[in-house]
CSV table of C-alpha atoms in Angstrom, one decimal:
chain,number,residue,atom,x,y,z
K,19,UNK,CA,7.3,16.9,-11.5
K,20,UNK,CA,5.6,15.2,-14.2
K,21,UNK,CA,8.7,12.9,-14.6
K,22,UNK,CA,8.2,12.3,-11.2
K,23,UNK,CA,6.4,8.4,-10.7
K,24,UNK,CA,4.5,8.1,-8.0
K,25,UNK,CA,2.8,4.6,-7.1
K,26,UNK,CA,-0.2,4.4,-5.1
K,27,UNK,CA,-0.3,0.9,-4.0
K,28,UNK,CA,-3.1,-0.5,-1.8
K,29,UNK,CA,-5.6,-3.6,-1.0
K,30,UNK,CA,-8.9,-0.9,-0.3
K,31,UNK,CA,-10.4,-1.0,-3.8
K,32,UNK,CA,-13.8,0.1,-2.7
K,33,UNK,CA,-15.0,3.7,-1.4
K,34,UNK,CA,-14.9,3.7,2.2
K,35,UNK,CA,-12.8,5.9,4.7
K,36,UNK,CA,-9.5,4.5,3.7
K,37,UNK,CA,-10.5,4.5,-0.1
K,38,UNK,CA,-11.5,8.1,0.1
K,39,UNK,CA,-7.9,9.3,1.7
K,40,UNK,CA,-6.2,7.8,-0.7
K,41,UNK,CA,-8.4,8.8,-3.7
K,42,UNK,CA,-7.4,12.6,-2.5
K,43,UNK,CA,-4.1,12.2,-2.4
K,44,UNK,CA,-4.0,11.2,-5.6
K,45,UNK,CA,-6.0,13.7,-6.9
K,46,UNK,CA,-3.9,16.4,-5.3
K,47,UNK,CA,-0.6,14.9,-6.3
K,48,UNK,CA,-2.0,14.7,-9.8
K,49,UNK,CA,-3.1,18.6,-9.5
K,50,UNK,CA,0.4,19.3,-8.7
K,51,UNK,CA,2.4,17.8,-11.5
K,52,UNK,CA,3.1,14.5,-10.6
K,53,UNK,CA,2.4,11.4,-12.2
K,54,UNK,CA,0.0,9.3,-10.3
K,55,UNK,CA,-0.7,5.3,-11.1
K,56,UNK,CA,-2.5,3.3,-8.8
K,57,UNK,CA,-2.8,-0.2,-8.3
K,58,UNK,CA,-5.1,-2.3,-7.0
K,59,UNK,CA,-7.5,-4.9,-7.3
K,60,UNK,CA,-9.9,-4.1,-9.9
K,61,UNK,CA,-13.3,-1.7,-9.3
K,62,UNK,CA,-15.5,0.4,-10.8
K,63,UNK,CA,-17.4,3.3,-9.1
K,64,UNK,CA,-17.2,7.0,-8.8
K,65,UNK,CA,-13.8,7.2,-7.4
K,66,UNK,CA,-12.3,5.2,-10.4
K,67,UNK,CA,-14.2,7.5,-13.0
K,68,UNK,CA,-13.0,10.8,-11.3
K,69,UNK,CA,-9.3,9.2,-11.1
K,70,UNK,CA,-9.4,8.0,-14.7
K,71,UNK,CA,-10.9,11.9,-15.9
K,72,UNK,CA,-7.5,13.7,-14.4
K,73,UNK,CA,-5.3,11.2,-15.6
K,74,UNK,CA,-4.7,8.8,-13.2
K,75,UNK,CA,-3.8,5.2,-14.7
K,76,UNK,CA,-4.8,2.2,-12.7
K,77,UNK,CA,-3.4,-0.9,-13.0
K,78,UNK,CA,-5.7,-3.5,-11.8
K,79,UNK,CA,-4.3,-6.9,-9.6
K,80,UNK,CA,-5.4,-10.1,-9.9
K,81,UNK,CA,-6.7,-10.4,-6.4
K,82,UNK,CA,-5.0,-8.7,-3.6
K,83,UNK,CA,-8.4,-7.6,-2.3
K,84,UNK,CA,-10.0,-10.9,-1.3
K,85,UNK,CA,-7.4,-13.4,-0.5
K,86,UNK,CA,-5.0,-12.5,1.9
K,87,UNK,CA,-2.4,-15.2,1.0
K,88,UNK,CA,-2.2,-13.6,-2.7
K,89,UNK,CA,-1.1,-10.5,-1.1
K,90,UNK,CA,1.6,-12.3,0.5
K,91,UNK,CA,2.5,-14.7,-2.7
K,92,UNK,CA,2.5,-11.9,-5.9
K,93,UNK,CA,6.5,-11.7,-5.9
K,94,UNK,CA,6.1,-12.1,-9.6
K,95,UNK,CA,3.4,-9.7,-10.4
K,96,UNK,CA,4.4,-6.9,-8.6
K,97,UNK,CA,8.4,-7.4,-9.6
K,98,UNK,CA,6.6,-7.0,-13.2
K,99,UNK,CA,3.9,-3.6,-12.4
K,100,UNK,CA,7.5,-2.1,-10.4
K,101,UNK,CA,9.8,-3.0,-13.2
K,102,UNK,CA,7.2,-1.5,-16.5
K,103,UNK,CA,5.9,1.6,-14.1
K,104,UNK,CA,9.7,2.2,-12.4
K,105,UNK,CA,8.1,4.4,-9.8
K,106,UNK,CA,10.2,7.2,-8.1
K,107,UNK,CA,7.9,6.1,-4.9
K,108,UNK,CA,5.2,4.0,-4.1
K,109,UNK,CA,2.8,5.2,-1.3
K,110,UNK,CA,1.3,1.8,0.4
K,111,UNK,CA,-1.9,2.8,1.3
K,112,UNK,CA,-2.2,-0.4,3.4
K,113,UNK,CA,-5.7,-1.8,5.2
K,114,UNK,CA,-3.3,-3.7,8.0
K,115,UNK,CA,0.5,-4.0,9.5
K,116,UNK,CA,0.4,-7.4,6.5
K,117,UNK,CA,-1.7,-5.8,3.9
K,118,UNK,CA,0.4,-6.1,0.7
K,119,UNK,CA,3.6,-7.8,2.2
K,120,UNK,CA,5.1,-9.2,-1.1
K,121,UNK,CA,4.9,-5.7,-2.5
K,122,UNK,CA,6.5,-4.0,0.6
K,123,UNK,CA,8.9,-6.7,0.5
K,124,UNK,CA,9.9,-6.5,-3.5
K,125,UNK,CA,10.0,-2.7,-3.0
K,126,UNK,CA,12.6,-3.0,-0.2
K,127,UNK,CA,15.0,-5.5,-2.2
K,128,UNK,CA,14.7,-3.2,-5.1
K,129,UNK,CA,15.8,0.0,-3.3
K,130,UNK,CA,12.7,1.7,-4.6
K,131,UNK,CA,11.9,4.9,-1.9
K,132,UNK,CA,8.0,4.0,-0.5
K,133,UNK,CA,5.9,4.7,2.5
K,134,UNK,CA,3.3,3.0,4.4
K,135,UNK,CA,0.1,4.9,5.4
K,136,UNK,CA,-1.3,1.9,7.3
K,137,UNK,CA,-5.1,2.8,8.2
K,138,UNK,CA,-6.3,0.0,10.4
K,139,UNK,CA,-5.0,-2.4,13.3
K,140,UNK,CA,-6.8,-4.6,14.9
K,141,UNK,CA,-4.9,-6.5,17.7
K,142,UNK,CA,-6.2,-10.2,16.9
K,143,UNK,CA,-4.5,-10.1,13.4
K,144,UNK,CA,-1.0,-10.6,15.4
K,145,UNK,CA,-2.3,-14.1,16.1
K,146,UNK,CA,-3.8,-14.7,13.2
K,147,UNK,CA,-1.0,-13.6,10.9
K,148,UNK,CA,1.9,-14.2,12.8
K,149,UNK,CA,3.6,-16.2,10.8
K,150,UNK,CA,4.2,-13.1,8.8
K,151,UNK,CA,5.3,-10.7,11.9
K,152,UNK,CA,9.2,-10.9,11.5
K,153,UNK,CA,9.3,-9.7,8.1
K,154,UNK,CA,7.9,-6.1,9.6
K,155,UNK,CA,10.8,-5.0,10.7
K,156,UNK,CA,12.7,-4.9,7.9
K,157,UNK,CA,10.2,-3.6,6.2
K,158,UNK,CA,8.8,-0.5,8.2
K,159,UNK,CA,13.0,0.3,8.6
K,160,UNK,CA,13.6,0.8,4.7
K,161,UNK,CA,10.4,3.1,4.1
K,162,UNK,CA,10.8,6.5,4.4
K,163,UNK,CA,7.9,7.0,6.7
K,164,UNK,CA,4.8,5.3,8.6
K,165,UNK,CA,2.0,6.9,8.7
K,166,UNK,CA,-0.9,5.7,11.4
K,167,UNK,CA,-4.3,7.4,11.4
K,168,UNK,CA,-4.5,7.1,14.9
K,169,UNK,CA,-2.4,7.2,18.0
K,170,UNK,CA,-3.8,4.1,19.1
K,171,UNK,CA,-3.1,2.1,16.4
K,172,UNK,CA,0.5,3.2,16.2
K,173,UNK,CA,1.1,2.0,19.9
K,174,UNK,CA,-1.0,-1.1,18.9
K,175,UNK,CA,1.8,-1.5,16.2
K,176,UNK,CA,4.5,-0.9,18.5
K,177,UNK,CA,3.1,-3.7,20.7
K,178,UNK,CA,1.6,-6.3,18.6
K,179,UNK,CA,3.4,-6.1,15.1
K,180,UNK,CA,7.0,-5.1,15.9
K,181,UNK,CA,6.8,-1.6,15.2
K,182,UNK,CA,10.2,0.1,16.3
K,183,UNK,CA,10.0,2.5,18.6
K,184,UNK,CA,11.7,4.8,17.2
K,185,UNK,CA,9.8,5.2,13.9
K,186,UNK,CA,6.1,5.9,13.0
C-alpha cells in the first residue's frame, strides 16, 4: 500500500465541515498504508500541522481557493503536480459540481482513476456557471464514483448540473 499514491485534491483549504471530512480521510488512509498528498490552496492551522505530523505532503496551489476562473484555467499546473506526484488516484474533494474543473478535466484525458466527493450544491450556481455545465458529463462518466453528502444535493445534481441518472 505504501506504493499506492493517493491524491487528495480539493478547493476547501480551511477547517470547516468539508475540510474536516477530508482531513479524516486522509488521516485514515495514511494509518492504513497508503501514501497520502494533498493539494490545495495554501493554509496553515491545526489540520495542516496534524497532516504534516503523520506524513501527509501538501502541495500548495497558486489560488484555486479564491478565484473561481483559476480553477477552471490551471491546465498547466495541475498537468505538472499529476505528472511529478503520478497518483494511482486522486479523491476531488470538491466544494461544488465546477469546483476544480481543469483538474477533473486533465485527470480524465490522462486516464488517471479519481473520484468526486462533491460536498455542496447550491441550485443558483447552474446559472451562474453555466457556461461550464457541458463539460460535466464527461467528467462525472470517467470517475469511478460520485459521492454527494446528501440526497438532495444529488437530485439537485441530476437536475441542474447534468448529473446522469444512472450514476452518483
Amino acid at each position: 500500500k505504501e506504493s499506492v499514491r493517493i491524491l487528495l485534491y480539493t478547493n476547501c483549504p480551511g477547517t470547516y465541515g468539508a475540510e474536516q471530512a477530508s482531513h479524516a480521510l486522509m488521516c485514515r488512509l495514511t494509518q492504513l498504508g497508503f501514501q497520502v498528498i494533498c493539494v490545495q490552496s495554501e493554509a496553515h492551522h491545526h489540520l495542516i500541522q496534524a497532516r504534516e505530523a503523520i506524513g501527509i505532503q501538501h502541495i500548495w496551489l497558486q489560488d484555486n481557493a479564491h478565484k473561481f476562473w483559476y480553477s477552471v484555467s490551471n491546465v498547466a499546473e495541475v498537468a505538472k503536480i499529476f505528472s511529478q506526484t503520478l497518483p494511482d488516484l486522486i479523491i476531488f474533494a470538491d466544494g461544488g459540481p465546477v469546483s476544480n474543473l481543469a483538474a477533473n478535466w486533465v485527470a480524465m484525458q490522462l486516464g488517471i482513476p479519481y473520484l468526486r466527493v462533491i460536498h455542496c450544491v447550491d441550485p443558483d450556481w447552474a446559472s451562474k456557471f453555466s457556461t461550464y455545465l457541458p463539460l460535466l458529463p464527461d467528467i462525472y462518466k470517467a470517475a469511478q464514483a460520485i459521492i454527494s453528502v446528501s440526497h438532495a444535493n444529488l437530485q439537485l445534481m441530476r437536475e441542474q448540473f447534468q448529473l446522469p441518472a444512472q450514476l452518483g
